[in-house]
Amino acid sequence: GLAEALNGGNFNLDNKVSTGNKAGSQLDLTPFGLANLSLDSTVPDNSDTSDASSNIFITTYEKALAGHQLTAIYGYAGYSSDDAVAAHAGPLPLIGVGMEDDYTQHSVEIRMSSTDSETVEYVVGLFYQASDVNFTESDNFGIGVLNPGAPNLARMYNLDQQTDTTALFGSVTWNHTDALRTVYGLRIQNETKEAEHTNDHYISGGTVAEYDMFEQLNPDQDGNGVGDYDEVNSIYVGQLGSYEHKFADKISSDSALWSLKAEYDYSDT
């Protein structure tokens, strides 16, 4: 069984964890005569925060077999960050940016290497890695601070990407003499990436559905011939170059890498 197969092997563990956070103070609006300004919870504030953590874990198993060495390695790496930034660089809470970034990676490598042969040495193995990165940014625009009654707007874009990599690899070393050897290597690999990118517009603190309702219920009310929704949307498109969208794609690639080299040990003694 598996227990008998693993018996007599050596395990090595390595784990590293780090965390960090930083909080900035909220800007005092008193010098600007705005100490009593009442801000809705959907309006950006003037505070900055940052929180990040990372974790790395590696375990290695080794066992001597008849004329061979079996090695298995599992690795995990992950990090996450959560930042809030007052991006308006002024006393009024006009723009707030929130960013969340998460990454995880798992990898497994199993290889068998010869140990007793003096003329021909070889290593063969299998490698697999899966990684996932997810990034989200939300931008909140406190339009209502400058134009009471106007909706506070927000946009959120997200990138989610998964990558899977599988590889077979091997190398052969032919010792022609004690000083001369040639090394042949080959790696066959497949990599698949799948990603989705979205950009949605919101009424800040609300939902996409509420934003769509705002579009339907706000015709031209100020008599300038342009619907109020179109005026608001022009901020996204004209000033920010922001369009709602959803893109998704998947690609796969195969590759084969080989190497050939000669080594010679020279000594004048």
mmCIF file of C-alpha atoms in Angstrom, residues 9-15 57-63 69-75 111:
data_model
loop_
_atom_site.group_PDB
_atom_site.id
_atom_site.type_symbol
_atom_site.label_atom_id
_atom_site.label_comp_id
_atom_site.label_asym_id
_atom_site.label_seq_id
_atom_site.Cartn_x
_atom_site.Cartn_y
_atom_site.Cartn_z
ATOM 1 C CA GLY A 9 11.431 8.104 3.124
ATOM 2 C CA ASN A 10 12.376 11.559 4.350
ATOM 3 C CA PHE A 11 9.961 14.487 4.622
ATOM 4 C CA ASN A 12 11.076 18.124 4.688
ATOM 5 C CA LEU A 13 8.637 20.954 5.434
ATOM 6 C CA ASP A 14 9.097 24.682 4.902
ATOM 7 C CA ASN A 15 6.366 27.204 5.644
ATOM 8 C CA PHE A 57 4.467 26.201 1.893
ATOM 9 C CA ILE A 58 6.825 23.547 0.489
ATOM 10 C CA THR A 59 7.100 19.895 1.404
ATOM 11 C CA THR A 60 9.597 17.421 -0.052
ATOM 12 C CA TYR A 61 9.578 13.630 0.136
ATOM 13 C CA GLU A 62 12.629 11.550 -0.781
ATOM 14 C CA LYS A 63 13.174 7.806 -0.779
ATOM 15 C CA GLN A 69 16.158 8.139 -5.921
ATOM 16 C CA LEU A 70 12.445 9.064 -5.791
ATOM 17 C CA THR A 71 11.665 12.711 -5.069
ATOM 18 C CA ALA A 72 8.221 14.300 -4.727
ATOM 19 C CA ILE A 73 7.713 18.012 -4.087
ATOM 20 C CA TYR A 74 4.503 19.887 -3.328
ATOM 21 C CA GLY A 75 4.447 23.663 -3.196
ATOM 22 C CA ARG A 111 10.931 12.692 -10.442
#
